[in-house]
PDB file of C-alpha atoms in Angstrom:
ATOM      1  CA  UNK A   1     232.096  79.877  78.809  1.00  0.00           C
ATOM      2  CA  UNK A   2     231.599  76.277  80.012  1.00  0.00           C
ATOM      3  CA  UNK A   3     228.693  73.945  79.130  1.00  0.00           C
ATOM      4  CA  UNK A   4     226.641  74.890  82.216  1.00  0.00           C
ATOM      5  CA  UNK A   5     226.878  78.605  81.396  1.00  0.00           C
ATOM      6  CA  UNK A   6     225.933  77.991  77.762  1.00  0.00           C
ATOM      7  CA  UNK A   7     222.927  75.930  78.798  1.00  0.00           C
ATOM      8  CA  UNK A   8     221.833  78.821  81.043  1.00  0.00           C
ATOM      9  CA  UNK A   9     222.273  81.262  78.154  1.00  0.00           C
ATOM     10  CA  UNK A  10     220.179  79.010  75.894  1.00  0.00           C
ATOM     11  CA  UNK A  11     217.380  78.764  78.496  1.00  0.00           C
ATOM     12  CA  UNK A  12     217.387  82.545  78.948  1.00  0.00           C
ATOM     13  CA  UNK A  13     216.967  82.953  75.187  1.00  0.00           C
ATOM     14  CA  UNK A  14     214.111  80.421  75.101  1.00  0.00           C
ATOM     15  CA  UNK A  15     212.351  82.309  77.887  1.00  0.00           C
ATOM     16  CA  UNK A  16     212.951  85.880  76.698  1.00  0.00           C
ATOM     17  CA  UNK A  17     212.700  85.514  72.922  1.00  0.00           C
ATOM     18  CA  UNK A  18     210.381  82.540  72.437  1.00  0.00           C
ATOM     19  CA  UNK A  19     208.219  82.831  75.538  1.00  0.00           C
ATOM     20  CA  UNK A  20     208.825  79.211  76.550  1.00  0.00           C
ATOM     21  CA  UNK A  21     206.703  78.095  79.499  1.00  0.00           C
ATOM     22  CA  UNK A  22     208.279  77.126  82.821  1.00  0.00           C
ATOM     23  CA  UNK A  23     207.477  73.446  82.230  1.00  0.00           C
ATOM     24  CA  UNK A  24     209.185  73.572  78.822  1.00  0.00           C
ATOM     25  CA  UNK A  25     212.273  75.251  80.279  1.00  0.00           C
ATOM     26  CA  UNK A  26     212.466  72.653  83.076  1.00  0.00           C
ATOM     27  CA  UNK A  27     212.261  69.848  80.513  1.00  0.00           C
ATOM     28  CA  UNK A  28     215.024  71.405  78.383  1.00  0.00           C
ATOM     29  CA  UNK A  29     217.184  71.882  81.457  1.00  0.00           C
ATOM     30  CA  UNK A  30     216.807  68.234  82.552  1.00  0.00           C
ATOM     31  CA  UNK A  31     217.554  66.875  79.089  1.00  0.00           C
ATOM     32  CA  UNK A  32     220.547  69.123  78.424  1.00  0.00           C
ATOM     33  CA  UNK A  33     222.094  68.639  81.864  1.00  0.00           C
ATOM     34  CA  UNK A  34     221.657  64.857  81.589  1.00  0.00           C
ATOM     35  CA  UNK A  35     223.445  64.880  78.232  1.00  0.00           C
ATOM     36  CA  UNK A  36     226.177  67.213  79.487  1.00  0.00           C
ATOM     37  CA  UNK A  37     226.861  65.032  82.543  1.00  0.00           C
ATOM     38  CA  UNK A  38     227.017  61.894  80.398  1.00  0.00           C
ATOM     39  CA  UNK A  39     229.378  63.313  77.759  1.00  0.00           C
ATOM     40  CA  UNK A  40     233.003  63.751  78.783  1.00  0.00           C
ATOM     41  CA  UNK A  41     234.028  67.398  78.484  1.00  0.00           C
ATOM     42  CA  UNK A  42     230.420  68.637  78.591  1.00  0.00           C
ATOM     43  CA  UNK A  43     227.735  69.032  75.958  1.00  0.00           C
ATOM     44  CA  UNK A  44     228.862  72.354  74.462  1.00  0.00           C
ATOM     45  CA  UNK A  45     232.136  70.849  73.194  1.00  0.00           C
ATOM     46  CA  UNK A  46     230.621  67.532  72.036  1.00  0.00           C
ATOM     47  CA  UNK A  47     231.024  66.175  68.533  1.00  0.00           C
ATOM     48  CA  UNK A  48     228.589  64.085  66.474  1.00  0.00           C
ATOM     49  CA  UNK A  49     230.191  60.828  67.692  1.00  0.00           C
ATOM     50  CA  UNK A  50     229.789  61.915  71.342  1.00  0.00           C
ATOM     51  CA  UNK A  51     226.095  62.683  70.870  1.00  0.00           C
ATOM     52  CA  UNK A  52     225.513  59.439  68.945  1.00  0.00           C
ATOM     53  CA  UNK A  53     227.134  57.497  71.790  1.00  0.00           C
ATOM     54  CA  UNK A  54     224.909  59.313  74.291  1.00  0.00           C
ATOM     55  CA  UNK A  55     221.796  58.420  72.283  1.00  0.00           C
ATOM     56  CA  UNK A  56     222.905  54.783  72.139  1.00  0.00           C
ATOM     57  CA  UNK A  57     223.410  54.890  75.912  1.00  0.00           C
ATOM     58  CA  UNK A  58     219.932  56.214  76.718  1.00  0.00           C
ATOM     59  CA  UNK A  59     218.422  53.640  74.351  1.00  0.00           C
ATOM     60  CA  UNK A  60     220.306  50.926  76.246  1.00  0.00           C
ATOM     61  CA  UNK A  61     219.010  52.402  79.515  1.00  0.00           C
ATOM     62  CA  UNK A  62     215.481  51.650  78.321  1.00  0.00           C
ATOM     63  CA  UNK A  63     214.235  55.121  77.355  1.00  0.00           C
ATOM     64  CA  UNK A  64     211.277  54.936  74.968  1.00  0.00           C
ATOM     65  CA  UNK A  65     211.798  56.147  71.369  1.00  0.00           C
ATOM     66  CA  UNK A  66     209.588  59.179  72.113  1.00  0.00           C
ATOM     67  CA  UNK A  67     211.811  60.148  75.079  1.00  0.00           C
ATOM     68  CA  UNK A  68     214.959  59.647  72.996  1.00  0.00           C
ATOM     69  CA  UNK A  69     213.498  61.872  70.263  1.00  0.00           C
ATOM     70  CA  UNK A  70     212.597  64.566  72.813  1.00  0.00           C
ATOM     71  CA  UNK A  71     216.127  64.572  74.225  1.00  0.00           C
ATOM     72  CA  UNK A  72     217.646  64.801  70.738  1.00  0.00           C
ATOM     73  CA  UNK A  73     215.263  67.670  69.901  1.00  0.00           C
ATOM     74  CA  UNK A  74     216.488  69.617  72.964  1.00  0.00           C
ATOM     75  CA  UNK A  75     220.117  68.982  71.955  1.00  0.00           C
ATOM     76  CA  UNK A  76     219.407  70.114  68.370  1.00  0.00           C
ATOM     77  CA  UNK A  77     217.826  73.353  69.621  1.00  0.00           C
ATOM     78  CA  UNK A  78     220.830  73.938  71.881  1.00  0.00           C
ATOM     79  CA  UNK A  79     223.365  73.573  69.073  1.00  0.00           C
ATOM     80  CA  UNK A  80     221.296  75.739  66.711  1.00  0.00           C
ATOM     81  CA  UNK A  81     221.511  78.443  69.379  1.00  0.00           C
ATOM     82  CA  UNK A  82     225.280  78.014  69.796  1.00  0.00           C
ATOM     83  CA  UNK A  83     225.806  78.187  66.029  1.00  0.00           C
ATOM     84  CA  UNK A  84     223.555  81.252  65.625  1.00  0.00           C
ATOM     85  CA  UNK A  85     225.394  83.040  68.440  1.00  0.00           C
ATOM     86  CA  UNK A  86     228.805  82.248  66.945  1.00  0.00           C
ATOM     87  CA  UNK A  87     229.732  80.062  69.928  1.00  0.00           C
ATOM     88  CA  UNK A  88     230.202  77.037  67.653  1.00  0.00           C
ATOM     89  CA  UNK A  89     231.333  76.960  64.072  1.00  0.00           C
ATOM     90  CA  UNK A  90     229.377  73.792  63.322  1.00  0.00           C
ATOM     91  CA  UNK A  91     226.250  71.885  64.316  1.00  0.00           C
ATOM     92  CA  UNK A  92     227.166  68.311  65.261  1.00  0.00           C
ATOM     93  CA  UNK A  93     223.507  67.216  65.285  1.00  0.00           C
ATOM     94  CA  UNK A  94     223.055  67.837  61.549  1.00  0.00           C
ATOM     95  CA  UNK A  95     223.941  64.262  60.543  1.00  0.00           C
ATOM     96  CA  UNK A  96     222.055  62.507  63.356  1.00  0.00           C
ATOM     97  CA  UNK A  97     218.814  60.640  62.627  1.00  0.00           C
ATOM     98  CA  UNK A  98     215.882  60.908  65.006  1.00  0.00           C
ATOM     99  CA  UNK A  99     214.823  57.666  66.714  1.00  0.00           C
ATOM    100  CA  UNK A 100     211.879  56.075  64.923  1.00  0.00           C
ATOM    101  CA  UNK A 101     208.733  56.313  66.975  1.00  0.00           C
ATOM    102  CA  UNK A 102     205.141  55.497  66.319  1.00  0.00           C
ATOM    103  CA  UNK A 103     202.600  58.148  67.164  1.00  0.00           C
ATOM    104  CA  UNK A 104     199.940  56.540  69.339  1.00  0.00           C
ATOM    105  CA  UNK A 105     196.352  57.642  69.039  1.00  0.00           C
ATOM    106  CA  UNK A 106     195.357  59.925  71.907  1.00  0.00           C
ATOM    107  CA  UNK A 107     193.299  58.409  74.709  1.00  0.00           C
ATOM    108  CA  UNK A 108     189.824  59.859  74.656  1.00  0.00           C
ATOM    109  CA  UNK A 109     186.296  59.319  76.006  1.00  0.00           C
ATOM    110  CA  UNK A 110     183.022  58.625  74.285  1.00  0.00           C
ATOM    111  CA  UNK A 111     180.314  61.281  74.295  1.00  0.00           C
ATOM    112  CA  UNK A 112     178.257  59.053  76.613  1.00  0.00           C
ATOM    113  CA  UNK A 113     181.109  58.745  79.136  1.00  0.00           C
ATOM    114  CA  UNK A 114     181.748  62.481  79.013  1.00  0.00           C
ATOM    115  CA  UNK A 115     178.047  63.103  79.608  1.00  0.00           C
ATOM    116  CA  UNK A 116     178.108  60.811  82.654  1.00  0.00           C
ATOM    117  CA  UNK A 117     181.143  62.630  84.033  1.00  0.00           C
ATOM    118  CA  UNK A 118     179.565  66.078  83.623  1.00  0.00           C
ATOM    119  CA  UNK A 119     176.226  64.903  85.025  1.00  0.00           C
ATOM    120  CA  UNK A 120     177.982  63.495  88.099  1.00  0.00           C
ATOM    121  CA  UNK A 121     179.898  66.762  88.607  1.00  0.00           C
ATOM    122  CA  UNK A 122     176.641  68.752  88.382  1.00  0.00           C
ATOM    123  CA  UNK A 123     174.896  66.379  90.787  1.00  0.00           C
ATOM    124  CA  UNK A 124     177.687  66.688  93.359  1.00  0.00           C
ATOM    125  CA  UNK A 125     177.804  70.482  92.960  1.00  0.00           C
ATOM    126  CA  UNK A 126     174.113  70.592  93.843  1.00  0.00           C
ATOM    127  CA  UNK A 127     174.373  68.134  96.728  1.00  0.00           C
ATOM    128  CA  UNK A 128     177.594  69.073  98.514  1.00  0.00           C
ATOM    129  CA  UNK A 129     179.938  66.495  97.024  1.00  0.00           C
ATOM    130  CA  UNK A 130     180.936  63.028  98.250  1.00  0.00           C
ATOM    131  CA  UNK A 131     182.399  64.276 101.545  1.00  0.00           C
ATOM    132  CA  UNK A 132     180.075  67.231 102.099  1.00  0.00           C
ATOM    133  CA  UNK A 133     182.574  69.782 100.754  1.00  0.00           C
ATOM    134  CA  UNK A 134     180.226  71.985  98.719  1.00  0.00           C
ATOM    135  CA  UNK A 135     182.994  74.446  97.759  1.00  0.00           C
ATOM    136  CA  UNK A 136     185.257  71.752  96.273  1.00  0.00           C
ATOM    137  CA  UNK A 137     182.291  70.159  94.452  1.00  0.00           C
ATOM    138  CA  UNK A 138     181.303  73.455  92.825  1.00  0.00           C
ATOM    139  CA  UNK A 139     184.905  74.182  91.853  1.00  0.00           C
ATOM    140  CA  UNK A 140     185.275  70.740  90.260  1.00  0.00           C
ATOM    141  CA  UNK A 141     182.001  71.165  88.362  1.00  0.00           C
ATOM    142  CA  UNK A 142     183.182  74.506  86.955  1.00  0.00           C
ATOM    143  CA  UNK A 143     186.581  73.033  86.032  1.00  0.00           C
ATOM    144  CA  UNK A 144     185.221  70.054  84.085  1.00  0.00           C
ATOM    145  CA  UNK A 145     182.513  72.066  82.316  1.00  0.00           C
ATOM    146  CA  UNK A 146     185.014  74.740  81.234  1.00  0.00           C
ATOM    147  CA  UNK A 147     187.612  72.164  80.187  1.00  0.00           C
ATOM    148  CA  UNK A 148     185.179  70.203  78.007  1.00  0.00           C
ATOM    149  CA  UNK A 149     183.677  73.409  76.556  1.00  0.00           C
ATOM    150  CA  UNK A 150     187.032  74.935  75.615  1.00  0.00           C
ATOM    151  CA  UNK A 151     189.666  72.200  75.228  1.00  0.00           C
ATOM    152  CA  UNK A 152     192.136  74.290  77.236  1.00  0.00           C
ATOM    153  CA  UNK A 153     195.492  72.881  78.288  1.00  0.00           C
ATOM    154  CA  UNK A 154     195.356  72.065  81.997  1.00  0.00           C
ATOM    155  CA  UNK A 155     197.940  74.772  82.816  1.00  0.00           C
ATOM    156  CA  UNK A 156     195.769  77.327  80.972  1.00  0.00           C
ATOM    157  CA  UNK A 157     192.647  76.156  82.814  1.00  0.00           C
ATOM    158  CA  UNK A 158     193.926  76.265  86.397  1.00  0.00           C
ATOM    159  CA  UNK A 159     195.602  79.632  85.768  1.00  0.00           C
ATOM    160  CA  UNK A 160     192.521  81.387  84.322  1.00  0.00           C
ATOM    161  CA  UNK A 161     192.011  84.954  85.583  1.00  0.00           C
ATOM    162  CA  UNK A 162     188.807  85.667  87.508  1.00  0.00           C
ATOM    163  CA  UNK A 163     187.905  88.330  84.910  1.00  0.00           C
ATOM    164  CA  UNK A 164     186.899  85.513  82.515  1.00  0.00           C
ATOM    165  CA  UNK A 165     183.948  84.652  84.796  1.00  0.00           C
ATOM    166  CA  UNK A 166     183.166  88.252  85.733  1.00  0.00           C
ATOM    167  CA  UNK A 167     182.639  89.182  82.060  1.00  0.00           C
ATOM    168  CA  UNK A 168     180.310  86.180  81.481  1.00  0.00           C
ATOM    169  CA  UNK A 169     180.881  86.287  77.704  1.00  0.00           C
ATOM    170  CA  UNK A 170     180.357  83.474  75.208  1.00  0.00           C
ATOM    171  CA  UNK A 171     184.038  83.737  74.217  1.00  0.00           C
ATOM    172  CA  UNK A 172     187.241  84.732  75.967  1.00  0.00           C
ATOM    173  CA  UNK A 173     190.917  85.136  75.098  1.00  0.00           C
ATOM    174  CA  UNK A 174     193.506  82.808  76.606  1.00  0.00           C
ATOM    175  CA  UNK A 175     197.287  83.143  76.496  1.00  0.00           C
ATOM    176  CA  UNK A 176     198.835  79.770  75.634  1.00  0.00           C
ATOM    177  CA  UNK A 177     202.163  78.289  74.573  1.00  0.00           C
ATOM    178  CA  UNK A 178     204.716  80.748  73.216  1.00  0.00           C
ATOM    179  CA  UNK A 179     202.716  83.583  74.823  1.00  0.00           C
ATOM    180  CA  UNK A 180     200.224  83.395  71.932  1.00  0.00           C
ATOM    181  CA  UNK A 181     196.618  84.452  72.444  1.00  0.00           C
ATOM    182  CA  UNK A 182     193.622  82.628  70.994  1.00  0.00           C
ATOM    183  CA  UNK A 183     189.863  82.900  71.317  1.00  0.00           C
ATOM    184  CA  UNK A 184     187.936  79.996  72.883  1.00  0.00           C
ATOM    185  CA  UNK A 185     184.170  79.490  73.273  1.00  0.00           C
ATOM    186  CA  UNK A 186     182.144  78.933  76.432  1.00  0.00           C
ATOM    187  CA  UNK A 187     178.971  76.833  76.383  1.00  0.00           C
ATOM    188  CA  UNK A 188     175.875  77.929  78.293  1.00  0.00           C
ATOM    189  CA  UNK A 189     176.458  75.075  80.768  1.00  0.00           C
ATOM    190  CA  UNK A 190     180.071  76.118  81.345  1.00  0.00           C
ATOM    191  CA  UNK A 191     179.037  79.740  81.925  1.00  0.00           C
ATOM    192  CA  UNK A 192     176.348  78.654  84.413  1.00  0.00           C
ATOM    193  CA  UNK A 193     178.857  76.456  86.291  1.00  0.00           C
ATOM    194  CA  UNK A 194     181.323  79.349  86.400  1.00  0.00           C
ATOM    195  CA  UNK A 195     178.677  81.725  87.741  1.00  0.00           C
ATOM    196  CA  UNK A 196     177.797  79.241  90.496  1.00  0.00           C
ATOM    197  CA  UNK A 197     181.491  78.826  91.348  1.00  0.00           C
ATOM    198  CA  UNK A 198     181.986  82.617  91.352  1.00  0.00           C
ATOM    199  CA  UNK A 199     179.174  82.985  93.907  1.00  0.00           C
ATOM    200  CA  UNK A 200     180.665  80.245  96.109  1.00  0.00           C
ATOM    201  CA  UNK A 201     184.160  81.740  95.722  1.00  0.00           C
ATOM    202  CA  UNK A 202     182.886  85.185  96.813  1.00  0.00           C
ATOM    203  CA  UNK A 203     181.875  83.713 100.183  1.00  0.00           C
ATOM    204  CA  UNK A 204     185.506  82.816 101.003  1.00  0.00           C
ATOM    205  CA  UNK A 205     187.339  85.892 102.381  1.00  0.00           C
ATOM    206  CA  UNK A 206     190.772  84.408 101.585  1.00  0.00           C
ATOM    207  CA  UNK A 207     189.862  84.349  97.871  1.00  0.00           C
ATOM    208  CA  UNK A 208     188.594  87.930  97.671  1.00  0.00           C
ATOM    209  CA  UNK A 209     191.793  89.561  96.412  1.00  0.00           C
ATOM    210  CA  UNK A 210     193.022  86.703  94.215  1.00  0.00           C
ATOM    211  CA  UNK A 211     193.356  87.490  90.496  1.00  0.00           C
ATOM    212  CA  UNK A 212     192.734  83.800  89.688  1.00  0.00           C
ATOM    213  CA  UNK A 213     189.398  82.135  89.010  1.00  0.00           C
ATOM    214  CA  UNK A 214     190.528  79.037  90.939  1.00  0.00           C
ATOM    215  CA  UNK A 215     192.672  80.407  93.810  1.00  0.00           C
ATOM    216  CA  UNK A 216     194.607  78.189  96.194  1.00  0.00           C
ATOM    217  CA  UNK A 217     197.211  78.476  98.930  1.00  0.00           C
ATOM    218  CA  UNK A 218     200.067  77.439  96.625  1.00  0.00           C
ATOM    219  CA  UNK A 219     203.274  79.013  95.321  1.00  0.00           C
ATOM    220  CA  UNK A 220     201.504  79.954  92.090  1.00  0.00           C
ATOM    221  CA  UNK A 221     198.437  81.314  93.894  1.00  0.00           C
ATOM    222  CA  UNK A 222     196.072  79.088  91.923  1.00  0.00           C
ATOM    223  CA  UNK A 223     194.927  75.475  91.954  1.00  0.00           C
ATOM    224  CA  UNK A 224     197.691  73.090  90.934  1.00  0.00           C
ATOM    225  CA  UNK A 225     197.420  70.776  87.937  1.00  0.00           C
ATOM    226  CA  UNK A 226     198.132  67.795  90.189  1.00  0.00           C
ATOM    227  CA  UNK A 227     195.233  68.554  92.572  1.00  0.00           C
ATOM    228  CA  UNK A 228     192.815  68.965  89.679  1.00  0.00           C
ATOM    229  CA  UNK A 229     194.018  65.716  88.053  1.00  0.00           C
ATOM    230  CA  UNK A 230     193.527  63.863  91.352  1.00  0.00           C
ATOM    231  CA  UNK A 231     190.027  65.314  91.874  1.00  0.00           C
ATOM    232  CA  UNK A 232     189.085  64.484  88.280  1.00  0.00           C
ATOM    233  CA  UNK A 233     190.075  60.828  88.714  1.00  0.00           C
ATOM    234  CA  UNK A 234     187.961  60.640  91.881  1.00  0.00           C
ATOM    235  CA  UNK A 235     184.987  62.121  90.032  1.00  0.00           C
ATOM    236  CA  UNK A 236     185.445  59.612  87.187  1.00  0.00           C
ATOM    237  CA  UNK A 237     185.466  56.681  89.609  1.00  0.00           C
ATOM    238  CA  UNK A 238     182.236  57.917  91.207  1.00  0.00           C
ATOM    239  CA  UNK A 239     180.698  58.230  87.712  1.00  0.00           C
ATOM    240  CA  UNK A 240     181.538  54.597  86.958  1.00  0.00           C
ATOM    241  CA  UNK A 241     184.474  55.415  84.636  1.00  0.00           C
ATOM    242  CA  UNK A 242     187.878  53.786  85.180  1.00  0.00           C
ATOM    243  CA  UNK A 243     190.110  56.394  86.853  1.00  0.00           C
ATOM    244  CA  UNK A 244     193.108  55.164  84.831  1.00  0.00           C
ATOM    245  CA  UNK A 245     191.261  56.120  81.665  1.00  0.00           C
ATOM    246  CA  UNK A 246     190.896  59.813  82.473  1.00  0.00           C
ATOM    247  CA  UNK A 247     193.098  62.854  82.951  1.00  0.00           C
ATOM    248  CA  UNK A 248     192.705  66.557  82.122  1.00  0.00           C
ATOM    249  CA  UNK A 249     194.494  65.885  78.819  1.00  0.00           C
ATOM    250  CA  UNK A 250     192.014  63.102  77.958  1.00  0.00           C
ATOM    251  CA  UNK A 251     189.151  65.606  78.359  1.00  0.00           C
ATOM    252  CA  UNK A 252     191.008  68.002  76.024  1.00  0.00           C
ATOM    253  CA  UNK A 253     191.238  65.167  73.491  1.00  0.00           C
ATOM    254  CA  UNK A 254     187.538  64.406  73.979  1.00  0.00           C
ATOM    255  CA  UNK A 255     186.716  68.055  73.203  1.00  0.00           C
ATOM    256  CA  UNK A 256     188.621  67.829  69.897  1.00  0.00           C
ATOM    257  CA  UNK A 257     187.421  64.339  68.921  1.00  0.00           C
ATOM    258  CA  UNK A 258     183.753  65.109  69.602  1.00  0.00           C
ATOM    259  CA  UNK A 259     183.929  68.338  67.590  1.00  0.00           C
ATOM    260  CA  UNK A 260     185.384  66.466  64.603  1.00  0.00           C
ATOM    261  CA  UNK A 261     182.906  63.594  64.926  1.00  0.00           C
ATOM    262  CA  UNK A 262     180.103  66.136  64.701  1.00  0.00           C
ATOM    263  CA  UNK A 263     181.375  67.897  61.587  1.00  0.00           C
ATOM    264  CA  UNK A 264     183.953  70.475  62.732  1.00  0.00           C
ATOM    265  CA  UNK A 265     186.795  71.432  60.391  1.00  0.00           C
ATOM    266  CA  UNK A 266     190.326  70.300  61.321  1.00  0.00           C
ATOM    267  CA  UNK A 267     191.673  73.860  60.908  1.00  0.00           C
ATOM    268  CA  UNK A 268     189.047  75.220  63.299  1.00  0.00           C
ATOM    269  CA  UNK A 269     189.968  72.570  65.877  1.00  0.00           C
ATOM    270  CA  UNK A 270     193.654  73.455  65.406  1.00  0.00           C
ATOM    271  CA  UNK A 271     192.868  77.088  66.288  1.00  0.00           C
ATOM    272  CA  UNK A 272     190.728  76.148  69.276  1.00  0.00           C
ATOM    273  CA  UNK A 273     193.428  73.843  70.693  1.00  0.00           C
ATOM    274  CA  UNK A 274     196.164  76.440  70.114  1.00  0.00           C
ATOM    275  CA  UNK A 275     198.321  74.134  67.984  1.00  0.00           C
ATOM    276  CA  UNK A 276     200.938  76.184  66.115  1.00  0.00           C
ATOM    277  CA  UNK A 277     201.220  73.502  63.409  1.00  0.00           C
ATOM    278  CA  UNK A 278     198.378  71.584  61.743  1.00  0.00           C
ATOM    279  CA  UNK A 279     200.543  68.429  61.884  1.00  0.00           C
ATOM    280  CA  UNK A 280     199.997  68.318  65.663  1.00  0.00           C
ATOM    281  CA  UNK A 281     196.228  68.342  65.153  1.00  0.00           C
ATOM    282  CA  UNK A 282     196.498  65.558  62.568  1.00  0.00           C
ATOM    283  CA  UNK A 283     196.656  62.955  65.352  1.00  0.00           C
ATOM    284  CA  UNK A 284     192.861  63.226  65.057  1.00  0.00           C
ATOM    285  CA  UNK A 285     192.722  62.186  61.384  1.00  0.00           C
ATOM    286  CA  UNK A 286     191.446  58.752  62.471  1.00  0.00           C
ATOM    287  CA  UNK A 287     188.290  60.553  63.657  1.00  0.00           C
ATOM    288  CA  UNK A 288     187.887  62.180  60.236  1.00  0.00           C
ATOM    289  CA  UNK A 289     188.449  58.848  58.487  1.00  0.00           C
ATOM    290  CA  UNK A 290     185.726  57.204  60.590  1.00  0.00           C
ATOM    291  CA  UNK A 291     183.404  60.111  59.768  1.00  0.00           C
ATOM    292  CA  UNK A 292     184.056  59.764  56.016  1.00  0.00           C
ATOM    293  CA  UNK A 293     183.374  56.011  56.103  1.00  0.00           C
ATOM    294  CA  UNK A 294     180.103  56.667  57.949  1.00  0.00           C
ATOM    295  CA  UNK A 295     179.184  59.394  55.440  1.00  0.00           C
ATOM    296  CA  UNK A 296     179.715  57.054  52.461  1.00  0.00           C
ATOM    297  CA  UNK A 297     177.897  54.145  54.113  1.00  0.00           C
ATOM    298  CA  UNK A 298     174.939  56.324  55.069  1.00  0.00           C
ATOM    299  CA  UNK A 299     174.554  58.347  51.874  1.00  0.00           C
ATOM    300  CA  UNK A 300     176.185  56.627  48.897  1.00  0.00           C
ATOM    301  CA  UNK A 301     173.502  55.067  46.633  1.00  0.00           C
ATOM    302  CA  UNK A 302     175.546  51.861  46.177  1.00  0.00           C
ATOM    303  CA  UNK A 303     176.358  51.371  49.853  1.00  0.00           C
ATOM    304  CA  UNK A 304     174.999  48.211  51.474  1.00  0.00           C
TER     305      UNK A 304
END
């Protein structure tokens, strides 16, 4: 079995046994094929020196430490699979160090900016939008309200089933990374925006049989992440917020940061975001630190 066949076998395992998402599989494929093409004799037969030379090469090519670490992580997973399947008697990545990388704080928005964004979306939904497209304006309003109310990943948001809106509950279940389900809340405003979108959606015959809340004429059958990201940037600009500052992921971060700023527990936020490991959620510890400083300054008897 050559390197290409072993990479395919690894990707099949990641899909079937670990429920890896299509985006994750595509990323693994790119990283593993890049390494295999760069290493003489292919990746599957590589030794530790070959992989170290490859890592030195991508560093010289200007890849950021985070990208280098991601590529090494994919290679490690690949060799763990080969070893577990008896296709290699060793793991050449065992002695390799990960590139050092700082973990930047996530970009987020203030509560005031988020309020302006949501107010603008509601205003446009009630007035037909900037170009008179009432349907698109109502869809965008529902999207931003649901995203800020739930903190969903953008792929989870655009792929929501229409049954979520039909039930009109305060909570719903979403299937996230690794095929894991979690419960997320819906605010009254988000539910109202979804009801308005559902009524507008019902008036479009082409959407009638779609199982998706946000249908579109695409390969997936639902609105694409790219279209939503583009529409969100346009909305931000019209709300007086720099378009470069906002993305669907920034709104997810705002959801988490604002919960923590207002007293939420880190574990609860971990569950709401669908993070498998609390260490992922700990990028928000700066928010907790700010809250503790404010608590001491406001309530300690010796504080100035």
